[in-house]
Tab-separated table of N, CA and C in Angstrom:
chain	number	residue	atom	x	y	z
A	1	UNK	N	292.692	44.300	67.770
A	1	UNK	CA	291.878	43.140	67.649
A	1	UNK	C	290.723	43.327	68.688
A	2	UNK	N	289.815	43.916	68.248
A	2	UNK	CA	288.246	43.797	69.240
A	2	UNK	C	287.932	42.133	69.770
A	3	UNK	N	287.871	42.178	71.319
A	3	UNK	CA	287.291	41.276	71.885
A	3	UNK	C	285.488	41.211	72.150
A	4	UNK	N	284.923	39.850	72.047
A	4	UNK	CA	283.550	39.867	71.642
A	4	UNK	C	283.428	39.704	73.430
A	5	UNK	N	282.644	40.262	74.278
A	5	UNK	CA	281.860	40.088	75.582
A	5	UNK	C	280.768	39.300	75.631
A	6	UNK	N	280.314	38.441	76.254
A	6	UNK	CA	279.205	37.820	76.558
A	6	UNK	C	278.256	38.005	76.078
A	7	UNK	N	277.763	39.690	76.085
A	7	UNK	CA	276.511	40.168	75.741
A	7	UNK	C	276.714	40.692	74.225
A	8	UNK	N	277.535	40.697	73.685
A	8	UNK	CA	277.619	40.212	72.117
A	8	UNK	C	278.002	41.710	72.076
A	9	UNK	N	279.118	42.451	73.131
A	9	UNK	CA	279.609	44.034	72.807
A	9	UNK	C	281.215	43.693	72.475
A	10	UNK	N	281.855	44.726	71.665
A	10	UNK	CA	283.313	44.506	71.359
A	10	UNK	C	283.626	45.587	72.195
A	11	UNK	N	285.115	44.705	72.485
A	11	UNK	CA	285.909	45.436	73.511
A	11	UNK	C	287.151	45.422	73.165
A	12	UNK	N	287.686	46.694	73.454
A	12	UNK	CA	289.262	46.791	72.807
A	12	UNK	C	290.201	45.413	74.005
A	13	UNK	N	291.130	45.283	73.532
A	13	UNK	CA	292.049	44.761	74.277
A	13	UNK	C	292.771	45.335	75.326
A	14	UNK	N	293.039	44.607	76.540
A	14	UNK	CA	293.536	45.933	77.441
A	14	UNK	C	294.846	45.204	78.252
A	15	UNK	N	295.658	45.978	78.362
A	15	UNK	CA	296.962	45.599	78.885
A	15	UNK	C	297.667	46.539	79.358
A	16	UNK	N	298.114	46.094	80.823
A	16	UNK	CA	298.861	47.217	81.464
A	16	UNK	C	300.442	46.359	81.293
A	17	UNK	N	301.229	47.432	81.430
A	17	UNK	CA	302.839	47.276	81.472
A	17	UNK	C	303.884	48.127	82.061
A	18	UNK	N	304.039	47.680	83.185
A	18	UNK	CA	304.815	48.641	84.294
A	18	UNK	C	306.273	48.089	84.029
A	19	UNK	N	307.205	49.558	84.078
A	19	UNK	CA	308.468	49.108	83.518
A	19	UNK	C	309.157	49.970	84.972
A	20	UNK	N	309.861	49.153	85.565
A	20	UNK	CA	310.899	50.093	86.996
A	20	UNK	C	309.890	50.804	87.540
A	21	UNK	N	308.579	50.620	87.701
A	21	UNK	CA	307.898	51.603	88.383
A	21	UNK	C	307.937	53.146	88.165
A	22	UNK	N	308.328	53.264	86.814
A	22	UNK	CA	308.789	54.669	86.210
A	22	UNK	C	307.909	54.914	85.250
A	23	UNK	N	307.340	53.592	84.605
A	23	UNK	CA	306.929	53.758	83.188
A	23	UNK	C	305.845	52.989	82.944
A	24	UNK	N	304.567	53.538	82.655
A	24	UNK	CA	303.230	52.492	82.553
A	24	UNK	C	302.518	52.620	81.593
A	25	UNK	N	302.948	51.892	80.606
A	25	UNK	CA	301.351	51.730	79.216
A	25	UNK	C	299.962	51.203	79.427
A	26	UNK	N	299.561	51.668	79.290
A	26	UNK	CA	298.032	50.947	79.076
A	26	UNK	C	297.314	51.043	77.794
A	27	UNK	N	296.685	49.900	77.358
A	27	UNK	CA	295.945	49.700	76.141
A	27	UNK	C	294.736	49.431	76.752
A	28	UNK	N	293.539	49.914	75.816
A	28	UNK	CA	292.256	49.532	76.027
A	28	UNK	C	291.333	50.749	76.803
A	29	UNK	N	291.860	51.992	76.885
A	29	UNK	CA	291.395	53.001	77.882
A	29	UNK	C	290.413	54.072	76.839
A	30	UNK	N	289.220	53.748	77.606
A	30	UNK	CA	288.032	54.515	76.999
A	30	UNK	C	288.074	55.901	77.563
A	31	UNK	N	288.599	56.482	78.705
A	31	UNK	CA	288.245	58.069	78.534
A	31	UNK	C	289.447	57.691	80.448
A	32	UNK	N	290.031	59.089	80.224
A	32	UNK	CA	290.890	59.807	81.563
A	32	UNK	C	289.783	60.364	82.040
A	33	UNK	N	289.192	59.940	83.689
A	33	UNK	CA	288.235	60.803	83.835
A	33	UNK	C	288.978	62.014	84.622
A	34	UNK	N	290.243	61.962	85.739
A	34	UNK	CA	291.105	62.455	86.192
A	34	UNK	C	292.151	62.309	86.211
A	35	UNK	N	293.107	63.347	86.261
A	35	UNK	CA	294.284	63.315	87.028
A	35	UNK	C	295.069	64.455	87.732
A	36	UNK	N	296.067	64.180	88.502
A	36	UNK	CA	296.866	65.100	88.862
A	36	UNK	C	298.167	64.353	89.169
A	37	UNK	N	299.167	65.446	89.901
A	37	UNK	CA	300.755	64.352	89.976
A	37	UNK	C	300.309	63.156	91.081
A	38	UNK	N	299.420	62.997	91.840
A	38	UNK	CA	299.263	62.040	92.740
A	38	UNK	C	298.402	60.547	92.126
A	39	UNK	N	297.216	61.226	91.227
A	39	UNK	CA	296.719	60.151	90.890
A	39	UNK	C	296.094	60.326	89.327
A	40	UNK	N	295.792	59.039	88.911
A	40	UNK	CA	295.225	59.276	87.647
A	40	UNK	C	293.733	58.022	87.881
A	41	UNK	N	292.741	58.366	87.345
A	41	UNK	CA	291.512	58.086	87.227
A	41	UNK	C	291.105	57.506	85.764
A	42	UNK	N	291.271	56.335	85.098
A	42	UNK	CA	290.747	56.144	83.973
A	42	UNK	C	289.828	54.848	83.712
A	43	UNK	N	289.095	55.389	82.590
A	43	UNK	CA	287.807	53.910	82.301
A	43	UNK	C	288.743	53.021	81.214
A	44	UNK	N	288.840	51.515	81.461
A	44	UNK	CA	289.031	51.088	80.357
A	44	UNK	C	288.099	49.771	80.517
A	45	UNK	N	288.696	49.043	79.380
A	45	UNK	CA	288.035	47.870	78.956
A	45	UNK	C	287.358	47.070	80.256
A	46	UNK	N	288.407	46.881	80.935
A	46	UNK	CA	287.885	45.939	82.311
A	46	UNK	C	287.726	46.800	83.255
A	47	UNK	N	287.440	48.105	83.192
A	47	UNK	CA	286.579	48.635	84.714
A	47	UNK	C	287.691	49.649	85.052
A	48	UNK	N	286.820	50.753	85.981
A	48	UNK	CA	288.076	51.925	86.245
A	48	UNK	C	289.471	51.424	86.749
A	49	UNK	N	290.586	52.037	86.160
A	49	UNK	CA	291.806	51.656	86.630
A	49	UNK	C	292.680	52.772	87.685
A	50	UNK	N	292.996	52.783	88.294
A	50	UNK	CA	293.296	53.935	89.265
A	50	UNK	C	295.105	53.718	89.651
A	51	UNK	N	295.336	54.871	88.828
A	51	UNK	CA	297.066	54.849	89.143
A	51	UNK	C	297.411	55.764	90.246
A	52	UNK	N	298.490	55.774	91.236
A	52	UNK	CA	298.648	56.359	92.182
A	52	UNK	C	300.167	56.124	92.348
A	53	UNK	N	300.593	57.102	92.844
A	53	UNK	CA	302.509	57.991	92.697
A	53	UNK	C	302.863	59.029	92.708
A	54	UNK	N	303.480	59.333	92.382
A	54	UNK	CA	304.181	60.858	92.715
A	54	UNK	C	304.766	61.343	91.119
A	55	UNK	N	304.729	62.831	90.965
A	55	UNK	CA	304.831	63.102	89.834
A	55	UNK	C	304.742	62.528	88.545
A	56	UNK	N	303.180	61.652	88.453
A	56	UNK	CA	302.974	61.449	87.050
A	56	UNK	C	302.362	62.367	86.183
A	57	UNK	N	302.873	62.097	85.357
A	57	UNK	CA	302.319	62.867	83.972
A	57	UNK	C	302.374	61.995	82.767
A	58	UNK	N	301.175	62.380	82.164
A	58	UNK	CA	300.729	61.654	80.895
A	58	UNK	C	301.946	62.116	79.729
A	59	UNK	N	302.273	60.890	79.569
A	59	UNK	CA	303.602	61.345	78.800
A	59	UNK	C	302.695	61.101	77.136
A	60	UNK	N	301.556	60.168	76.878
A	60	UNK	CA	301.204	59.857	75.437
A	60	UNK	C	299.287	59.738	75.544
A	61	UNK	N	298.480	60.227	75.110
A	61	UNK	CA	297.152	59.249	75.282
A	61	UNK	C	296.769	59.725	73.904
A	62	UNK	N	296.183	58.616	73.286
A	62	UNK	CA	295.651	58.167	72.319
A	62	UNK	C	294.173	57.667	72.302
A	63	UNK	N	293.256	58.310	72.351
A	63	UNK	CA	291.830	57.697	72.958
A	63	UNK	C	291.255	57.035	71.618
A	64	UNK	N	291.916	57.336	70.193
A	64	UNK	CA	291.201	56.778	69.084
A	64	UNK	C	291.875	54.987	68.868
A	65	UNK	N	293.293	55.112	69.938
A	65	UNK	CA	293.764	53.775	69.872
A	65	UNK	C	293.481	53.123	71.447
A	66	UNK	N	293.357	54.033	71.694
A	66	UNK	CA	292.908	53.556	73.749
A	66	UNK	C	294.026	53.212	74.434
A	67	UNK	N	295.316	53.911	73.815
A	67	UNK	CA	296.404	54.193	74.439
A	67	UNK	C	297.131	55.111	75.712
A	68	UNK	N	297.682	54.581	76.610
A	68	UNK	CA	297.957	55.682	77.706
A	68	UNK	C	299.566	55.053	77.835
A	69	UNK	N	300.175	56.508	78.127
A	69	UNK	CA	301.742	56.616	78.651
A	69	UNK	C	301.901	57.113	79.668
A	70	UNK	N	302.147	56.506	80.966
A	70	UNK	CA	302.257	57.730	82.335
A	70	UNK	C	304.074	57.392	82.774
A	71	UNK	N	304.488	58.696	82.858
A	71	UNK	CA	305.801	58.831	83.609
A	71	UNK	C	305.918	59.462	84.726
A	72	UNK	N	306.539	58.540	85.613
A	72	UNK	CA	306.738	58.983	87.478
A	72	UNK	C	306.573	57.676	88.059
A	73	UNK	N	306.879	58.303	89.315
A	73	UNK	CA	306.904	57.104	90.229
A	73	UNK	C	305.724	56.632	90.798
A	74	UNK	N	305.668	55.253	90.380
A	74	UNK	CA	304.192	54.493	90.262
A	74	UNK	C	304.271	53.610	91.593
A	75	UNK	N	303.486	53.961	92.597
A	75	UNK	CA	303.258	53.241	93.676
A	75	UNK	C	302.057	52.045	93.613
A	76	UNK	N	300.913	52.360	93.190
A	76	UNK	CA	300.027	51.611	93.371
A	76	UNK	C	299.054	51.689	91.961
A	77	UNK	N	298.222	50.296	91.305
A	77	UNK	CA	297.541	50.252	90.447
A	77	UNK	C	296.287	49.697	90.928
A	78	UNK	N	295.184	50.170	91.426
A	78	UNK	CA	293.803	49.295	91.475
A	78	UNK	C	292.865	49.412	90.270
A	79	UNK	N	292.014	48.278	90.680
A	79	UNK	CA	290.518	48.478	89.711
A	79	UNK	C	289.874	48.440	90.846
A	80	UNK	N	288.714	49.906	90.191
A	80	UNK	CA	287.829	49.733	91.255
A	80	UNK	C	286.251	49.716	90.584
A	81	UNK	N	285.303	49.859	91.623
A	81	UNK	CA	283.655	49.791	91.309
A	81	UNK	C	283.769	51.006	90.208
A	82	UNK	N	283.135	50.838	89.292
A	82	UNK	CA	282.398	51.824	88.491
A	82	UNK	C	281.320	52.840	88.987
A	83	UNK	N	281.611	53.964	88.797
A	83	UNK	CA	281.216	55.477	89.827
A	83	UNK	C	279.950	55.505	88.837
A	84	UNK	N	278.877	55.969	89.291
A	84	UNK	CA	277.740	56.338	88.655
A	84	UNK	C	277.813	57.819	87.696
A	85	UNK	N	277.545	57.503	86.374
A	85	UNK	CA	277.801	58.183	85.080
A	85	UNK	C	277.455	60.223	85.976
A	86	UNK	N	277.723	60.938	85.168
A	86	UNK	CA	277.294	62.567	85.312
A	86	UNK	C	278.657	62.964	85.703
A	87	UNK	N	278.489	64.339	85.905
A	87	UNK	CA	279.732	65.057	85.964
A	87	UNK	C	280.027	64.847	87.342
A	88	UNK	N	281.299	65.150	87.746
A	88	UNK	CA	281.933	65.050	89.294
A	88	UNK	C	281.296	66.217	90.190
A	89	UNK	N	280.579	67.014	89.495
A	89	UNK	CA	279.869	67.979	90.340
A	89	UNK	C	278.815	67.320	90.747
A	90	UNK	N	278.144	67.074	89.841
A	90	UNK	CA	276.367	66.120	89.999
A	90	UNK	C	276.879	65.253	91.188
A	91	UNK	N	277.867	64.247	90.789
A	91	UNK	CA	278.414	63.600	91.823
A	91	UNK	C	278.699	63.537	92.930
A	92	UNK	N	279.292	64.700	93.297
A	92	UNK	CA	279.838	65.494	94.850
A	92	UNK	C	279.006	66.071	95.470
A	93	UNK	N	277.465	66.937	94.983
A	93	UNK	CA	276.329	67.200	95.508
A	93	UNK	C	275.155	66.090	95.674
A	94	UNK	N	275.118	65.130	94.703
A	94	UNK	CA	274.429	64.212	94.919
A	94	UNK	C	274.356	63.296	96.026
């Protein structure tokens, strides 16, 4: 079920479920911006979410439904300021 924001925009519900620091389920995912075995950065309905750990891999990704499942040793979850839009290359040089 979509949620209304104050400005009339519809957003998908956002949930984060961490199980035993080994399995992470996130809903409300809009885009996976970058990932490797130590870091996953994604845009969610509630802002940019950064997952840090070791041996991280994306088990399931459904952008149609906004669902993501991550396996591996999860050390940290943090929400960060939104990055300016554009390619990572343009942000690197800019």
